[in-house]
mmCIF file with all atom_site columns, C-alpha atoms in Angstrom:
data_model
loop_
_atom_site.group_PDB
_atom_site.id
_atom_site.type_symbol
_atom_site.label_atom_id
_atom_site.label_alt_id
_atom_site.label_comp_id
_atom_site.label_asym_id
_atom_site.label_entity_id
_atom_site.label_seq_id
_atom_site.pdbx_PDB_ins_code
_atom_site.Cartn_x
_atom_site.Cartn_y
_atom_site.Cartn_z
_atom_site.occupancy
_atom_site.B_iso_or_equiv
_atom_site.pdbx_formal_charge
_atom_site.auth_seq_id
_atom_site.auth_comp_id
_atom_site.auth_asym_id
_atom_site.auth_atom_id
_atom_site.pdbx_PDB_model_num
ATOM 1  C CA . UNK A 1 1  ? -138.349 112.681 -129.013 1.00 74.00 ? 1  UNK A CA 1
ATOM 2  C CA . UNK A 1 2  ? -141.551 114.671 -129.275 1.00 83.00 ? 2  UNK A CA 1
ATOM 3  C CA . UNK A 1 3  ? -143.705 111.932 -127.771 1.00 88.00 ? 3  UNK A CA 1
ATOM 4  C CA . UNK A 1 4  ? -141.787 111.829 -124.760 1.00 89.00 ? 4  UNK A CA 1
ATOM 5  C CA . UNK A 1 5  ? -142.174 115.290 -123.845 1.00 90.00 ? 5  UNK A CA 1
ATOM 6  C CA . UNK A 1 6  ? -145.656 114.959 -121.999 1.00 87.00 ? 6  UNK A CA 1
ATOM 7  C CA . UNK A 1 7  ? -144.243 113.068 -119.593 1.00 89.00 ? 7  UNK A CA 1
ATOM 8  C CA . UNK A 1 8  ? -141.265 114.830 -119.281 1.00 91.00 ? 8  UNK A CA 1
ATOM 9  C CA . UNK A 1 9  ? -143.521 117.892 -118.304 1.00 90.00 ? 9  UNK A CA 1
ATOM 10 C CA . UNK A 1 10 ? -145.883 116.018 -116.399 1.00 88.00 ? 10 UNK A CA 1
ATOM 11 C CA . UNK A 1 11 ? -142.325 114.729 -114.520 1.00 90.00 ? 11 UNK A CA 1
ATOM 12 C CA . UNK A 1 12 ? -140.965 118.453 -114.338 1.00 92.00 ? 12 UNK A CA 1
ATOM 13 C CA . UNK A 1 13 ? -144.269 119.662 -112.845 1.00 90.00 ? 13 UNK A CA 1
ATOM 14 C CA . UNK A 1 14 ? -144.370 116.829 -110.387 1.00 91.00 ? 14 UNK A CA 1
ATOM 15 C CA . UNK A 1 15 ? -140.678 117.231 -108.828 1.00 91.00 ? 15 UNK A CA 1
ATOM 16 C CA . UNK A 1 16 ? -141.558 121.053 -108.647 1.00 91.00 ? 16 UNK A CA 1
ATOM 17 C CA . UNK A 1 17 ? -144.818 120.681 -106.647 1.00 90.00 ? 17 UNK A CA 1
ATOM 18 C CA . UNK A 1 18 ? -142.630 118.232 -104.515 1.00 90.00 ? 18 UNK A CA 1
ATOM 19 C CA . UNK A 1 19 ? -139.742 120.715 -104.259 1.00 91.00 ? 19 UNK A CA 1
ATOM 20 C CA . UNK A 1 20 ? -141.772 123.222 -103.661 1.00 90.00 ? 20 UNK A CA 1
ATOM 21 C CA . UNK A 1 21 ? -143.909 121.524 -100.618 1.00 90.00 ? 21 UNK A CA 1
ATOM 22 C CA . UNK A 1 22 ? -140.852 120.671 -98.933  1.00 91.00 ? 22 UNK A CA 1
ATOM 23 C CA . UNK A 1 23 ? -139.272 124.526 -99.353  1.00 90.00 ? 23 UNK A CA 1
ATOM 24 C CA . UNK A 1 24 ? -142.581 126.251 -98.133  1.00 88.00 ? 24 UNK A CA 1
ATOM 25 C CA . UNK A 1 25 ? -142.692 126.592 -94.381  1.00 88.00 ? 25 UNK A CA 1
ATOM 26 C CA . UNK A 1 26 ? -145.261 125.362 -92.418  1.00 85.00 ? 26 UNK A CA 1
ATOM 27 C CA . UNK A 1 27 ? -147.141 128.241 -91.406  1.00 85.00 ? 27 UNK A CA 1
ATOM 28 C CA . UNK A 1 28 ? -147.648 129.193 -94.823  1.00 85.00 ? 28 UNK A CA 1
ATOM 29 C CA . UNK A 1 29 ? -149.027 125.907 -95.930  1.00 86.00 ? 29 UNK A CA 1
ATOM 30 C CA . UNK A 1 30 ? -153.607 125.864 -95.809  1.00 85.00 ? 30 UNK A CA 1
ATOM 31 C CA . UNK A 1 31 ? -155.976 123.458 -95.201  1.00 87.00 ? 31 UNK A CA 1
ATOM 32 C CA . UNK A 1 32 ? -153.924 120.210 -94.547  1.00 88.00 ? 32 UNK A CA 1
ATOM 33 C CA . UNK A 1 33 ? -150.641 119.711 -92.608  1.00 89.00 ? 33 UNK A CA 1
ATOM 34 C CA . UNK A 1 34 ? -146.937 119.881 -94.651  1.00 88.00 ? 34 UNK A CA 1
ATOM 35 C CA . UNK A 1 35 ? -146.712 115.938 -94.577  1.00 90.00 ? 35 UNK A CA 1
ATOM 36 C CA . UNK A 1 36 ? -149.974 115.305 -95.913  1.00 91.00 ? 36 UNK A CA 1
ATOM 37 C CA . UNK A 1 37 ? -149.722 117.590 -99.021  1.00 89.00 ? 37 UNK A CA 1
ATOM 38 C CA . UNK A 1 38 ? -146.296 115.846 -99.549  1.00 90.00 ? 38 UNK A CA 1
ATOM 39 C CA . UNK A 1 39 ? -148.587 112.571 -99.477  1.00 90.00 ? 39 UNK A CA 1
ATOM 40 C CA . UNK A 1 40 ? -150.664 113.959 -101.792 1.00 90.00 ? 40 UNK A CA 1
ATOM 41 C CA . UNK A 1 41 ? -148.373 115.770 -104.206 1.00 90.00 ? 41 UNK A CA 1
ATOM 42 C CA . UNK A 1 42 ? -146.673 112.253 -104.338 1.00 89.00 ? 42 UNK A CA 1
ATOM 43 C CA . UNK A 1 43 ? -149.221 110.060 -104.549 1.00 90.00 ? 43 UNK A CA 1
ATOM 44 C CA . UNK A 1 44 ? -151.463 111.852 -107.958 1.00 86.00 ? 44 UNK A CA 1
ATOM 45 C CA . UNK A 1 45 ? -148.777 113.451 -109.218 1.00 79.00 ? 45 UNK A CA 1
ATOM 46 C CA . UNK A 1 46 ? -148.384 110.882 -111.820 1.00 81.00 ? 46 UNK A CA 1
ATOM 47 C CA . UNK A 1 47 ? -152.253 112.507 -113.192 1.00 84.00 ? 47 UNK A CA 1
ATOM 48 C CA . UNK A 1 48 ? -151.396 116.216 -111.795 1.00 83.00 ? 48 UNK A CA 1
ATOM 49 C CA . UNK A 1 49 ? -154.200 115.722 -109.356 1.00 88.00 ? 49 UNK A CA 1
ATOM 50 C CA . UNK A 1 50 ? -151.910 116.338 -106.474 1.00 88.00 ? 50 UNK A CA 1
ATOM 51 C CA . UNK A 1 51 ? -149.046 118.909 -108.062 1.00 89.00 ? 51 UNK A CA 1
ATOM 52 C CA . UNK A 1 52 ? -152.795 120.902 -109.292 1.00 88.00 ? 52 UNK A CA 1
ATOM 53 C CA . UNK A 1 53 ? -154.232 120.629 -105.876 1.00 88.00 ? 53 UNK A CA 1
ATOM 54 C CA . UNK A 1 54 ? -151.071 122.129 -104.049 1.00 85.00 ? 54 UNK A CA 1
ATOM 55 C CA . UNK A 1 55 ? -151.117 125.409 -106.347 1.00 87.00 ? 55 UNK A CA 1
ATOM 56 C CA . UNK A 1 56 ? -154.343 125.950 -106.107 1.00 88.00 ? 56 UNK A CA 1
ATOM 57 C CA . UNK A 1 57 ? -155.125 125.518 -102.196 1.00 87.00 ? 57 UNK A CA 1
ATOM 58 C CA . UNK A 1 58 ? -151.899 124.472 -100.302 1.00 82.00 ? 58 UNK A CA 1
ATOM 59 C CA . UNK A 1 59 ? -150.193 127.306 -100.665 1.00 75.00 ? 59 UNK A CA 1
ATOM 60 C CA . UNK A 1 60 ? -150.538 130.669 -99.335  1.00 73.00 ? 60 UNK A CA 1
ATOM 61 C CA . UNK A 1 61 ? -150.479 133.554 -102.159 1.00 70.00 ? 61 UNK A CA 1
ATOM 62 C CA . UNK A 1 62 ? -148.363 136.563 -101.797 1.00 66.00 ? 62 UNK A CA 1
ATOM 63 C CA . UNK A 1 63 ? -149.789 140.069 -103.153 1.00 60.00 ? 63 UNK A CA 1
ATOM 64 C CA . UNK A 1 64 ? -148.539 140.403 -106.801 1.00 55.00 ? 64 UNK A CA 1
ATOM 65 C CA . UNK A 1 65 ? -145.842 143.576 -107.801 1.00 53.00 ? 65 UNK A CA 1
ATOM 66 C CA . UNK A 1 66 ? -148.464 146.080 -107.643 1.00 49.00 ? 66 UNK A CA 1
ATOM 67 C CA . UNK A 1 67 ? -148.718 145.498 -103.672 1.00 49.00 ? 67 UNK A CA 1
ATOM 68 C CA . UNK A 1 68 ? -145.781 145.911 -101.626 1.00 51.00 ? 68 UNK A CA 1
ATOM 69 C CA . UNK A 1 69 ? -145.316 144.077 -98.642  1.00 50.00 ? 69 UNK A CA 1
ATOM 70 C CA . UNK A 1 70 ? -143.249 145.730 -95.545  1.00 57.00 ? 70 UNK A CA 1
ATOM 71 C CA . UNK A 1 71 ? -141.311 142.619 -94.931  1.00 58.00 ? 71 UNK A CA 1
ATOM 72 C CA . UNK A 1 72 ? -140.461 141.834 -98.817  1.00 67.00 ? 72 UNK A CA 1
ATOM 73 C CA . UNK A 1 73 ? -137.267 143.095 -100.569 1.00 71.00 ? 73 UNK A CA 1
ATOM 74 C CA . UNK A 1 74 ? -137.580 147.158 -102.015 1.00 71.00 ? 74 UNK A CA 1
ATOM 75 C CA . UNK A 1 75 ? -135.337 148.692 -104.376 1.00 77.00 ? 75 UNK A CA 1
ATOM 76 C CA . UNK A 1 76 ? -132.690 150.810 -103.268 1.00 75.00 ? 76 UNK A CA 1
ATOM 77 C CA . UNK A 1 77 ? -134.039 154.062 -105.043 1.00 74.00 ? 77 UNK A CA 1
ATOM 78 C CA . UNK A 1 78 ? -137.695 153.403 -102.852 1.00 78.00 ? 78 UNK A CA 1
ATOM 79 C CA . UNK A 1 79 ? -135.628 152.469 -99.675  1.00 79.00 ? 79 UNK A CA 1
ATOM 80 C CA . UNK A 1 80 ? -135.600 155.569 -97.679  1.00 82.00 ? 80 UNK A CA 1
ATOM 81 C CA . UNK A 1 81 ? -132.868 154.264 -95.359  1.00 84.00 ? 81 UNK A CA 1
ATOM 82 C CA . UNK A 1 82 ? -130.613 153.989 -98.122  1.00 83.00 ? 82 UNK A CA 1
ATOM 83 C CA . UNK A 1 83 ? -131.540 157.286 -99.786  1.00 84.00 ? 83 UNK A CA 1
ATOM 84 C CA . UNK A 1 84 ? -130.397 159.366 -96.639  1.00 87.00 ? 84 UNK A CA 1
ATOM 85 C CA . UNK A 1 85 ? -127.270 157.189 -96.428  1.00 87.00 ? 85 UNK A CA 1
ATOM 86 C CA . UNK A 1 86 ? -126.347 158.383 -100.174 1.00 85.00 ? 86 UNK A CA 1
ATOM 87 C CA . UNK A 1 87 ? -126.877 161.866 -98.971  1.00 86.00 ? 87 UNK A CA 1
ATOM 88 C CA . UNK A 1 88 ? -124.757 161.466 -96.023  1.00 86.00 ? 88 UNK A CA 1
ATOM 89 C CA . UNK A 1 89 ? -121.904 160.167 -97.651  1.00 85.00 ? 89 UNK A CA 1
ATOM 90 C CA . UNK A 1 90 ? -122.487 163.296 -100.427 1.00 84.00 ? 90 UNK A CA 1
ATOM 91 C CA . UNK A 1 91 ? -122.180 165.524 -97.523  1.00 84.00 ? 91 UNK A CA 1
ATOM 92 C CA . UNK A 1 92 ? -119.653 164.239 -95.891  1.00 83.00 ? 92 UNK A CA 1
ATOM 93 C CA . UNK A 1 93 ? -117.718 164.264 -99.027  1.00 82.00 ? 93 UNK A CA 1
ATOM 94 C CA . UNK A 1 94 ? -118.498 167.587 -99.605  1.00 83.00 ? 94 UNK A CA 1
ATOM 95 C CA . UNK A 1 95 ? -117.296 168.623 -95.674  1.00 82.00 ? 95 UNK A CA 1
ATOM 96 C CA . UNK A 1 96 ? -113.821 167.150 -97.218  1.00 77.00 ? 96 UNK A CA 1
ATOM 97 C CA . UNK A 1 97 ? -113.473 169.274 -99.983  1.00 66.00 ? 97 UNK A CA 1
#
């Protein structure tokens, strides 16, 4: 079993790069256009040449955790929108009372 798992990761590496050429939208893809990185990713994936190659340089990077970006998801206790909505709702539950 062992000496088959090489090629089972160099397999699970390859259908990923493919996966995730086909998922990435266009304008976020560099250098080359969508179908020739699919090409490539297809054609050396079998050496990781082409999986390697789409990391690296066909893929735009998005800032890490410690950057936020203003069109990215935030959690509710550093959304501001729904921080005043909690605080409306506590008032308006205390206008009941």
């Amino acid at each position: 079993m062992l000496r088959y798992l090489p090629f089972l990761l160099v397999l699970a590496v390859w259908i990923y790069a493919f996966i995730d050429v086909l998922n990435t939208p266009e304008k976020e893809v560099r250098h080359l256009p969508k179908v020739v990185w699919v090409i490539i990713v297809l054609l050396f994936g079998e050496v990781l040449l082409g999986p390697v190659a789409w990391f690296v340089t066909g893929k735009k990077r998005r800032p890490s955790g410690g950057a936020r970006s203003s069109r990215g998801w935030v959690a509710p206790d550093d959304n501001p929108e729904f921080l005043k909505g909690l605080e409306k709702d506590l008032d308006d539950k205390r206008d009941e009372s």
